[in-house]
mmCIF file of C-alpha atoms in Angstrom:
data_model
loop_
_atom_site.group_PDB
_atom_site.id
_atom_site.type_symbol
_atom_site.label_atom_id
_atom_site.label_comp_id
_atom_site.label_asym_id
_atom_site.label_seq_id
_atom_site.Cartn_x
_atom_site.Cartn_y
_atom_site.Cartn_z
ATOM 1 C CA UNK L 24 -5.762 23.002 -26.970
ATOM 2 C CA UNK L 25 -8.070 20.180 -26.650
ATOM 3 C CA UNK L 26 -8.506 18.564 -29.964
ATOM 4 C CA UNK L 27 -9.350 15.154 -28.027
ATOM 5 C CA UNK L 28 -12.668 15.042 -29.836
ATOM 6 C CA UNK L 29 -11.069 13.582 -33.252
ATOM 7 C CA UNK L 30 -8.945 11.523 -33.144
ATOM 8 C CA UNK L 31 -8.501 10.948 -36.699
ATOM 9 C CA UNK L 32 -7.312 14.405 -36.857
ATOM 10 C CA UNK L 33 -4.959 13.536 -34.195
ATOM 11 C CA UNK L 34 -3.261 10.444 -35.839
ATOM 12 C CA UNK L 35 -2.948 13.010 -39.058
ATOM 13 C CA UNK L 36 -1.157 15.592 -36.789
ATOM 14 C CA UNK L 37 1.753 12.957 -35.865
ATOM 15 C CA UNK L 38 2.565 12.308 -39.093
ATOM 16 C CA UNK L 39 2.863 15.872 -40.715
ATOM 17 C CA UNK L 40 4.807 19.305 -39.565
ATOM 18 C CA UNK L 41 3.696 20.184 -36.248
ATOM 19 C CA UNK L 42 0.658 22.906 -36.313
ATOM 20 C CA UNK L 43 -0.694 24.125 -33.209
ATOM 21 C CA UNK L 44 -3.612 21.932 -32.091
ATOM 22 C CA UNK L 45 -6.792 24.147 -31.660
ATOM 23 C CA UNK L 46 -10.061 22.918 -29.690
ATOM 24 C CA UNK L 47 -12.746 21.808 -32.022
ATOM 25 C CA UNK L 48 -15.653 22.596 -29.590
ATOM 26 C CA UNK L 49 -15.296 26.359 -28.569
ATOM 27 C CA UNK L 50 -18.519 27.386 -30.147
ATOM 28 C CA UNK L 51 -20.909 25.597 -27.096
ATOM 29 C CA UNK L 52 -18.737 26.459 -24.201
ATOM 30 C CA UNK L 53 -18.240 29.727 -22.205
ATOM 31 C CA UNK L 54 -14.793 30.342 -21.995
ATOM 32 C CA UNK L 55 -12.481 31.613 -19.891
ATOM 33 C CA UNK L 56 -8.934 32.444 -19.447
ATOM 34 C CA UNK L 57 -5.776 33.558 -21.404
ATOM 35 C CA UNK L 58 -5.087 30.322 -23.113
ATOM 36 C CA UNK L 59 -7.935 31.162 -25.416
ATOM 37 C CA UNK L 60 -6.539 34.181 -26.708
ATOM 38 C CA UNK L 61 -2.748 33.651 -26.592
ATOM 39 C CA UNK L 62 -3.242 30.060 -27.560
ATOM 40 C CA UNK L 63 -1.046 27.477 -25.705
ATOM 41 C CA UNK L 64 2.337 26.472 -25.922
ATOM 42 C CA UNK L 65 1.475 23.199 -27.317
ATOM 43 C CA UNK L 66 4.433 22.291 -30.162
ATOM 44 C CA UNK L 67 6.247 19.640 -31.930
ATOM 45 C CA UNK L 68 8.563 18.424 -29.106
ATOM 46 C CA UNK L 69 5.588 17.880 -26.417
ATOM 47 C CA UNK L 70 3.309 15.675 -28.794
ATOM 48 C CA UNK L 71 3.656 15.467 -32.340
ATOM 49 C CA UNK L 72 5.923 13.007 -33.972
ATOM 50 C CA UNK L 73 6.763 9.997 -30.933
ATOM 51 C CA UNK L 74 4.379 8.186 -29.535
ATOM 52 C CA UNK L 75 3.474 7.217 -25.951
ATOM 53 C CA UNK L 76 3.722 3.832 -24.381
ATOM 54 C CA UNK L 77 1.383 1.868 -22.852
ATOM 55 C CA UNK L 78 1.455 -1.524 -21.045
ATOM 56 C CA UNK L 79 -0.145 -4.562 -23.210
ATOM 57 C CA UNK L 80 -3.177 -4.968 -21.366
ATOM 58 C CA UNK L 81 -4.950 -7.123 -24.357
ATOM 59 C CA UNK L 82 -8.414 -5.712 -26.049
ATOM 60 C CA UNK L 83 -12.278 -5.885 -24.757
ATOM 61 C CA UNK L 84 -13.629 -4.251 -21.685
ATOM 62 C CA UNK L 85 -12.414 -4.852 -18.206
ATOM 63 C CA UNK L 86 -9.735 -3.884 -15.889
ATOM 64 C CA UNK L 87 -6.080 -3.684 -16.983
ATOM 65 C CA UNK L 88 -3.076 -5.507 -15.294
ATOM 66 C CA UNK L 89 -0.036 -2.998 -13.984
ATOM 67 C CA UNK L 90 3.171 -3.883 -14.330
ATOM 68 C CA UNK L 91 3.710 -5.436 -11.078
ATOM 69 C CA UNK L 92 0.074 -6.299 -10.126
ATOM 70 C CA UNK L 93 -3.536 -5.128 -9.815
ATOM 71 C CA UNK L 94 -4.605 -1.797 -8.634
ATOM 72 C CA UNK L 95 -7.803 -0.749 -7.276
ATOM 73 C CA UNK L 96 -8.767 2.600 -6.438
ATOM 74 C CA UNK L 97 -10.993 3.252 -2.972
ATOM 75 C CA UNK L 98 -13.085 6.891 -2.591
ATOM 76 C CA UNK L 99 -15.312 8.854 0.055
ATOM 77 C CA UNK L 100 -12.334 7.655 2.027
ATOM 78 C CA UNK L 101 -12.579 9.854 5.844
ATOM 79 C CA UNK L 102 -9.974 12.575 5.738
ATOM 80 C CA UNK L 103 -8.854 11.312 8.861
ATOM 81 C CA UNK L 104 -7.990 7.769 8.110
ATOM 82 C CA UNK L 105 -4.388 6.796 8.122
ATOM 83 C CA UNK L 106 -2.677 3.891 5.982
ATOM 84 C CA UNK L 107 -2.764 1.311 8.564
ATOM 85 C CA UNK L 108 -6.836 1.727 8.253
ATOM 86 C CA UNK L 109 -6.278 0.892 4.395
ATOM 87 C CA UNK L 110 -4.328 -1.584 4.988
ATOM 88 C CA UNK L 111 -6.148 -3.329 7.919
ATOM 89 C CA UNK L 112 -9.330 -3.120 5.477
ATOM 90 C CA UNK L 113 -7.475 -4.696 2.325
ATOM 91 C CA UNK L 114 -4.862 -7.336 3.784
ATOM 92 C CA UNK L 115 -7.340 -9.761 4.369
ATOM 93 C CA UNK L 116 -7.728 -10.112 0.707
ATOM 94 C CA UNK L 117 -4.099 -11.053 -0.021
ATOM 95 C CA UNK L 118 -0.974 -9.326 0.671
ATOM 96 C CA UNK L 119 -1.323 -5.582 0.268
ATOM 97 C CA UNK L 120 2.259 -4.650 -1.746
ATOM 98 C CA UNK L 121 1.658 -0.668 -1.830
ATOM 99 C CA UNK L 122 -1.119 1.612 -0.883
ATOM 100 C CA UNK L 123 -0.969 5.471 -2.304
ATOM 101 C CA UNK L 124 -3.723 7.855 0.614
ATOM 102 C CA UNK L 125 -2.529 11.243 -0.590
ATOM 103 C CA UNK L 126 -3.347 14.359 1.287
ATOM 104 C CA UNK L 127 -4.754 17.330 0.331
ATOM 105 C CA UNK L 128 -1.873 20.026 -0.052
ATOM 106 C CA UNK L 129 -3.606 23.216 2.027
ATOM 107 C CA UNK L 130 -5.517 21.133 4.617
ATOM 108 C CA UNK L 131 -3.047 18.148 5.619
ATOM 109 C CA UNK L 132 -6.054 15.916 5.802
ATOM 110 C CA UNK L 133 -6.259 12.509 3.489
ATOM 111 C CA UNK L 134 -7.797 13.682 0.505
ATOM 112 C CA UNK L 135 -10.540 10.938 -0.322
ATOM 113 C CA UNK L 136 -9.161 8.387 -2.196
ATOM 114 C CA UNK L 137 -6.555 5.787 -1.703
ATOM 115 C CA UNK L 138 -4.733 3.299 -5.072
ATOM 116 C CA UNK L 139 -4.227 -0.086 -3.462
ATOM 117 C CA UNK L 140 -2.136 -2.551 -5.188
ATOM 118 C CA UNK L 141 -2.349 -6.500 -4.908
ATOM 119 C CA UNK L 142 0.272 -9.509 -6.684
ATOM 120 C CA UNK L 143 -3.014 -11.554 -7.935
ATOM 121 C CA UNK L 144 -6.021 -9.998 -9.880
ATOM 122 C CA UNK L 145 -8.070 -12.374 -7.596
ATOM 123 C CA UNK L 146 -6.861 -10.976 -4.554
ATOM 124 C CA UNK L 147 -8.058 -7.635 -6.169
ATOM 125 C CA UNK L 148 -11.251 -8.789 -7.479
ATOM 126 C CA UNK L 149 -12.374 -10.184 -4.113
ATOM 127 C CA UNK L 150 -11.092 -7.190 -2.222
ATOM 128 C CA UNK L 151 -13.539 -5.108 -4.434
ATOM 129 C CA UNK L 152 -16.366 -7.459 -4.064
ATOM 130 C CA UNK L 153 -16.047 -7.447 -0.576
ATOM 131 C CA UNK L 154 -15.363 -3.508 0.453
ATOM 132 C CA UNK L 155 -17.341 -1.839 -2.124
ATOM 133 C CA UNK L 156 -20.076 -0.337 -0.527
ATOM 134 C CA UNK L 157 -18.919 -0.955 3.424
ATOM 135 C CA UNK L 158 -18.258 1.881 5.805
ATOM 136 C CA UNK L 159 -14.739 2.831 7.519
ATOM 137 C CA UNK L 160 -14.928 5.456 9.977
ATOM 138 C CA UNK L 161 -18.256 5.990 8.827
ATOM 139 C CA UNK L 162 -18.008 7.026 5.717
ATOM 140 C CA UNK L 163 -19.409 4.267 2.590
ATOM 141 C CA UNK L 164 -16.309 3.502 0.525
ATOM 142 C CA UNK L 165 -16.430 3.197 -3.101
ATOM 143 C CA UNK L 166 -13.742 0.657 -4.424
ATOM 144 C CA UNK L 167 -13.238 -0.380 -8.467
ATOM 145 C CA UNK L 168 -10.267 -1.104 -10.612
ATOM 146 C CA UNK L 169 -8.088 1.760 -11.259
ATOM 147 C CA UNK L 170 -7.253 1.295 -14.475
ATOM 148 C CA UNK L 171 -9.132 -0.375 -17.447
ATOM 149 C CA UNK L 172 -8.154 -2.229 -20.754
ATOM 150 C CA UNK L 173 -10.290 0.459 -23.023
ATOM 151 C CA UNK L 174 -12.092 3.166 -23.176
ATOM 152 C CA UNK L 175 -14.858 4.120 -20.042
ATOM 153 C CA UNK L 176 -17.311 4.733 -22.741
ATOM 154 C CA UNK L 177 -17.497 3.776 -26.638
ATOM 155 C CA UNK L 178 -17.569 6.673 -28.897
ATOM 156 C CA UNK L 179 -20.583 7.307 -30.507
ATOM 157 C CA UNK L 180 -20.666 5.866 -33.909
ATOM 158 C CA UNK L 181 -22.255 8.228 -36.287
ATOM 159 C CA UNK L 182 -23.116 11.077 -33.937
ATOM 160 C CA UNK L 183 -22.164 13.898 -36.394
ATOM 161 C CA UNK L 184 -19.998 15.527 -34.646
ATOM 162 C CA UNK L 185 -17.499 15.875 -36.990
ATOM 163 C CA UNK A 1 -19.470 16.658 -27.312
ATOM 164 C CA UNK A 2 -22.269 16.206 -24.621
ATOM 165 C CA UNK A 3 -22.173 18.825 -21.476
ATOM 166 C CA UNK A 4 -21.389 15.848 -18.953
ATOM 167 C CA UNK A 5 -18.039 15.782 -20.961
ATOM 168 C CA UNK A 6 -15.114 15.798 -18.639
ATOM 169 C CA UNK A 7 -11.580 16.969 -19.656
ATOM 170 C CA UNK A 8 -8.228 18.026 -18.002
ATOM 171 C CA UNK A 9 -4.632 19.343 -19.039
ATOM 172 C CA UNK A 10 -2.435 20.776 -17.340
ATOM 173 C CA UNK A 11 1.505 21.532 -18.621
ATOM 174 C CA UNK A 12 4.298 23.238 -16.667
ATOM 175 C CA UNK A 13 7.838 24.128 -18.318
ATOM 176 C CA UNK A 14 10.243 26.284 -19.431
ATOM 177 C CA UNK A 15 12.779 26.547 -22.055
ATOM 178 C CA UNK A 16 16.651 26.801 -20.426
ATOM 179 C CA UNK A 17 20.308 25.749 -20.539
ATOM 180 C CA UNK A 18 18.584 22.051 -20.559
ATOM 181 C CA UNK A 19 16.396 22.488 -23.801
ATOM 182 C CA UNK A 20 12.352 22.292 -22.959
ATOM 183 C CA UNK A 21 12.060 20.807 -19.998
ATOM 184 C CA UNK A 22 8.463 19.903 -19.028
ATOM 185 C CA UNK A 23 5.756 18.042 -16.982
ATOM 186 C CA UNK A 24 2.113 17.747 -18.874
ATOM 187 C CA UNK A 25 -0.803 15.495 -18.478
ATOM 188 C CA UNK A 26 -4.094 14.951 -20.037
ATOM 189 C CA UNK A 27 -7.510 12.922 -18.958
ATOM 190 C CA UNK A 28 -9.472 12.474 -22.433
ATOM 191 C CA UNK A 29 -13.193 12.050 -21.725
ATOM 192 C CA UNK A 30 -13.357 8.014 -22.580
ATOM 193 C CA UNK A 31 -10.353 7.764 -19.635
ATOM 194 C CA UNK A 32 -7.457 7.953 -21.499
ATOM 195 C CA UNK A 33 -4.598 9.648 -19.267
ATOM 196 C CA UNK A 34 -1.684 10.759 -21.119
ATOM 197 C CA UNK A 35 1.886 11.507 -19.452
ATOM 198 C CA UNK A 36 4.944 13.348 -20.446
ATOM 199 C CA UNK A 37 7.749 14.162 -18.244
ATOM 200 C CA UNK A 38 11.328 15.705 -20.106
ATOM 201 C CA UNK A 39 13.754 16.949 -18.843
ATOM 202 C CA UNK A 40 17.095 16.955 -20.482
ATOM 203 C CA UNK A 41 19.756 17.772 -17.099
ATOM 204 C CA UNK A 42 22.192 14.844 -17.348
ATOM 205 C CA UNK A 43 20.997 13.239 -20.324
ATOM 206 C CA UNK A 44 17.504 12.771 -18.681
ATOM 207 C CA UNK A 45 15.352 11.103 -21.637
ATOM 208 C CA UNK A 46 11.371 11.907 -22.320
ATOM 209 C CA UNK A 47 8.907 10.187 -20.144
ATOM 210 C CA UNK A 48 5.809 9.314 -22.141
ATOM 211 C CA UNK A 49 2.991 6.903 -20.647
ATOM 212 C CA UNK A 50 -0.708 6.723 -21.332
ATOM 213 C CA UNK A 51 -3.127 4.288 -19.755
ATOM 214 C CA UNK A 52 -7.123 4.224 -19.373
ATOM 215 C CA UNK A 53 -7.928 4.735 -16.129
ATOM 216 C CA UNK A 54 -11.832 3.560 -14.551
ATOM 217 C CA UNK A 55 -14.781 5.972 -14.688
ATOM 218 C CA UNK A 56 -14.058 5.999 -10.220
ATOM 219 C CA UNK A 57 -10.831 7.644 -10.976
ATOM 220 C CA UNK A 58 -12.459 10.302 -13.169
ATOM 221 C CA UNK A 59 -14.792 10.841 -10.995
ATOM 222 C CA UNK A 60 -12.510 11.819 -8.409
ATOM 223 C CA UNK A 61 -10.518 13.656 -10.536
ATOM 224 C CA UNK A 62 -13.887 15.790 -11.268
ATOM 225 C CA UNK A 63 -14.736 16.132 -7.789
ATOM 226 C CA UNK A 64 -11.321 17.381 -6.736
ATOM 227 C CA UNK A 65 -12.120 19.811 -9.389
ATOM 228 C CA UNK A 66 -15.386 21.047 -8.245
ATOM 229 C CA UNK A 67 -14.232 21.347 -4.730
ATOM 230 C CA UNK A 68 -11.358 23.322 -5.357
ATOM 231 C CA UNK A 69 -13.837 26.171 -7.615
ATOM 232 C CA UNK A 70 -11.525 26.653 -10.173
ATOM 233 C CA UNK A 71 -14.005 27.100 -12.440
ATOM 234 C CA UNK A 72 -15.177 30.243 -10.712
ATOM 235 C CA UNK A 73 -11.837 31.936 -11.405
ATOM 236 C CA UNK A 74 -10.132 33.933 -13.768
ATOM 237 C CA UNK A 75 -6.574 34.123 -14.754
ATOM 238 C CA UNK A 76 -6.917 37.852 -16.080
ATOM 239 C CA UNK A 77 -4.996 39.129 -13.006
ATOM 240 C CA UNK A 78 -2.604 36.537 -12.334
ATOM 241 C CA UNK A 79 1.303 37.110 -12.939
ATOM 242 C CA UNK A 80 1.859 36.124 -16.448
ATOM 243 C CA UNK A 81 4.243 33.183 -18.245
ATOM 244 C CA UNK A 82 7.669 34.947 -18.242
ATOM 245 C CA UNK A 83 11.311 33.245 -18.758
ATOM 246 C CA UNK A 84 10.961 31.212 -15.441
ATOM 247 C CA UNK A 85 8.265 29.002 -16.982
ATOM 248 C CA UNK A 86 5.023 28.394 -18.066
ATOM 249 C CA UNK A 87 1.844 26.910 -16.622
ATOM 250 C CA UNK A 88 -1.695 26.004 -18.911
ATOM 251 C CA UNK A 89 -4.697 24.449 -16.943
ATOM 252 C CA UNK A 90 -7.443 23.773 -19.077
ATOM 253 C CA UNK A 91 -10.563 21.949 -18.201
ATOM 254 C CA UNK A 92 -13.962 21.325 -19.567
ATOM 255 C CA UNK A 93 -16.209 20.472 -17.350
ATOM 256 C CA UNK A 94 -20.294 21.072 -17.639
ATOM 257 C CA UNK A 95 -20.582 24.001 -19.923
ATOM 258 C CA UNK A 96 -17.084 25.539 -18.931
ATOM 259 C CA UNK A 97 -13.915 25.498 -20.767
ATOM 260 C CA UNK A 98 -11.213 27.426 -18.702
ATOM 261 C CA UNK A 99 -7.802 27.523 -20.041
ATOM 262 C CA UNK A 100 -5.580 29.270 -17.586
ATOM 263 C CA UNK A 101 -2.216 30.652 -17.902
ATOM 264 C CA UNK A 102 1.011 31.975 -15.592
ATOM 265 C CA UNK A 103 3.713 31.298 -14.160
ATOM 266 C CA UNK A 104 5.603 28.780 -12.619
ATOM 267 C CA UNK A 105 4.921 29.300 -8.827
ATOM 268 C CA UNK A 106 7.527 28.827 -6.227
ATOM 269 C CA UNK A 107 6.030 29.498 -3.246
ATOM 270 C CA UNK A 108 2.932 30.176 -1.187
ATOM 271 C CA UNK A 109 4.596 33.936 -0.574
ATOM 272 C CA UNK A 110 4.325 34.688 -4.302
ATOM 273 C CA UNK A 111 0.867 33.586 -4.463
ATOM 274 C CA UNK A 112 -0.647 35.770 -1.305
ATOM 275 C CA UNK A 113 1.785 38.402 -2.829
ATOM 276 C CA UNK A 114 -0.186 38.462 -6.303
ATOM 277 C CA UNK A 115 -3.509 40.554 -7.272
ATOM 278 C CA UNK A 116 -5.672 37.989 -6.780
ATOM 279 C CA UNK A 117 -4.018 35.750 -4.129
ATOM 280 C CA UNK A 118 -7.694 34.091 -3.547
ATOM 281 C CA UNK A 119 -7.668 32.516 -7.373
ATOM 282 C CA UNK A 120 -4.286 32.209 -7.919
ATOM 283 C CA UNK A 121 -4.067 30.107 -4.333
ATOM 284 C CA UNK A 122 -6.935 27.826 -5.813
ATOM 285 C CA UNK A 123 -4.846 27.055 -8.622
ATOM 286 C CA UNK A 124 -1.817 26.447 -6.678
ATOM 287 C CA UNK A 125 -3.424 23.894 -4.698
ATOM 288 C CA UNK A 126 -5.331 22.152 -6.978
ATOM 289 C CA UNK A 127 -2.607 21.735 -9.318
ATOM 290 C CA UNK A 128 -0.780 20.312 -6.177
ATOM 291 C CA UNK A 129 -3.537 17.957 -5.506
ATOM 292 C CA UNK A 130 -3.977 16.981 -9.538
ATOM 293 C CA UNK A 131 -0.324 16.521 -9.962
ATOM 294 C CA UNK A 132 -0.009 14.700 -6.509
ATOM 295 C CA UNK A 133 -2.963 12.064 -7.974
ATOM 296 C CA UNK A 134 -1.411 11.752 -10.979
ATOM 297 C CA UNK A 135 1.893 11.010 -9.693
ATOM 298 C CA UNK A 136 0.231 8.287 -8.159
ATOM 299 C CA UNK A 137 -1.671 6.669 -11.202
ATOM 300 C CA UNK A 138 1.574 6.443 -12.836
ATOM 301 C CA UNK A 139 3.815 5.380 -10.148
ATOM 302 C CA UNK A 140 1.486 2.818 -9.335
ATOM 303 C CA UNK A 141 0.726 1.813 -13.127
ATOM 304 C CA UNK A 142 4.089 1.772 -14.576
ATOM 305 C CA UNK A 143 6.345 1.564 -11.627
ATOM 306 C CA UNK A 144 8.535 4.783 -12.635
ATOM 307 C CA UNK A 145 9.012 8.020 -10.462
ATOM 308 C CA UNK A 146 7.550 10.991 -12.019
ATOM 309 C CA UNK A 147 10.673 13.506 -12.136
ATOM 310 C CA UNK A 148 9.254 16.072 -9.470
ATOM 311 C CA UNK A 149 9.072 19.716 -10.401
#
């Protein structure tokens, strides 16, 4: 279960015998569902004991480097837009070396959003700058980094919740 | 935790002739996205990735949520974990904390063929649509292929 809240507990957890992780935060939630009464599956060989990797991407806020580039992540894209109107709208920016517009499963239709990956974090940072906020088949896209260096928010320092 | 707190995990797996094989992912509220992908068949090793991603991707990652109504749903009638594998959806989201269990699903047949093929179809496809995203993050991130299950 969710034990996200603490992470000191967590960094305690991969160094001892595995225990089942329980949610710290039940009390101010409805719940629902079996996983509350069965408890989950969650052991030793799924997260306990090795860690996970992550690419270097340096400390401080701000957008993180992929391995091969810079990725930027578009929204309230129109479920009918195809990849060519992606990539017509981003390959003025610099050469456009992948785009991801998933579709939704049941309806077939592009799902909303669209990962768009550049060589150059310039070519990325202007494409941003430029699209955010312009329409494409009328809809007004939203378009930011994909990925970032740190945390969206800081944790709150002394908020008790422990 | 605050009520705008935001939090997804979703596992699928089962224990066979290749050991515990599973897919699971996680999206902490401060954007941390962690990924593990095992599967043993030929030696496979243990996938394990984590990266922040922006507040836009949560954000669509919430909405996805919302639209699909999962949070409206309950698994009480849906056909439980058995030897073919295990699913566990759990979300926070608002004052909600679901944590769903069945499972694996192989088809669309088995869910329309279930007690409550209008829930258990909402969880097909949004775990269809979750997994699809994530694939994406990572692929795009880290330059692997998720091993598809």
């Amino acid at each position: 279960m969710a034990n996200y809240d603490d992470d000191l507990m967590e960094d305690a957890e991969e160094a001892q015998p595995p225990q089942r992780v329980r949610s710290q935060v039940n009390a101010v939630r409805k719940q629902k569902g079996r996983g509350f009464r069965e408890g989950m599956d969650v052991d030793d060989e799924r997260h306990a004991g090795r860690g996970y990797e992550s690419l270097e991407t340096g400390i401080g806020p701000g957008p993180a480097k992929s391995v091969e580039g810079w990725v930027i992540f578009i929204t309230n894209v129109n479920e009918e837009a195809s990849e060519d109107d992606i990539h017509e709208a981003c390959s003025e920016f610099g050469e456009v070396k992948n785009i991801h517009l998933n579709l939704d499963r049941r309806t077939g239709y592009v799902k909303g959003y669209a990962l768009v990956e550049y060589a150059t974090r310039k070519e990325a940072q202007d494409a941003i700058a430029a699209l955010q906020g312009t329409e494409l088949l009328t809809k007004t896209l939203d378009v930011t980094w994909a990925f970032s260096k740190g945390p969206v928010r800081r944790a709150r320092v002394g908020a008790g919740r422990r | 935790m605050s009520n705008d707190d935001f939090y997804v995990r979703y596992y699928v797996g089962h224990k066979g002739k290749f050991g515990h094989e599973f897919l699971e992912f996680e999206f902490r509220p401060d954007g941390k996205m962690r990924y593990a992908n095992n599967s043993n068949y030929k030696n496979d090793t243990m996938i394990r990735k984590e990266a922040f991603v922006s507040a836009s991707v949560l954000l669509e990652l919430k909405r996805i949520i919302e639209d699909s109504e999962i949070m409206k749903e309950d698994d009480s009638n849906w056909p439980q974990p058995d030897r073919v594998g295990r699913q566990e959806l759990e979300i926070i989201l608002g004052d909600q904390h679901i944590s769903f269990t069945t499972t694996k699903l192989g088809s669309l047949m088995q869910v329309q063929q279930s007690k409550d093929p209008e829930g258990l179809r909402a969880f097909y496809y949004l775990v269809q649509d979750v997994k699809c995203l994530v694939f994406s993050l990572i692929s795009a991130h880290f330059k692997i292929q998720p091993i598809q299950r």
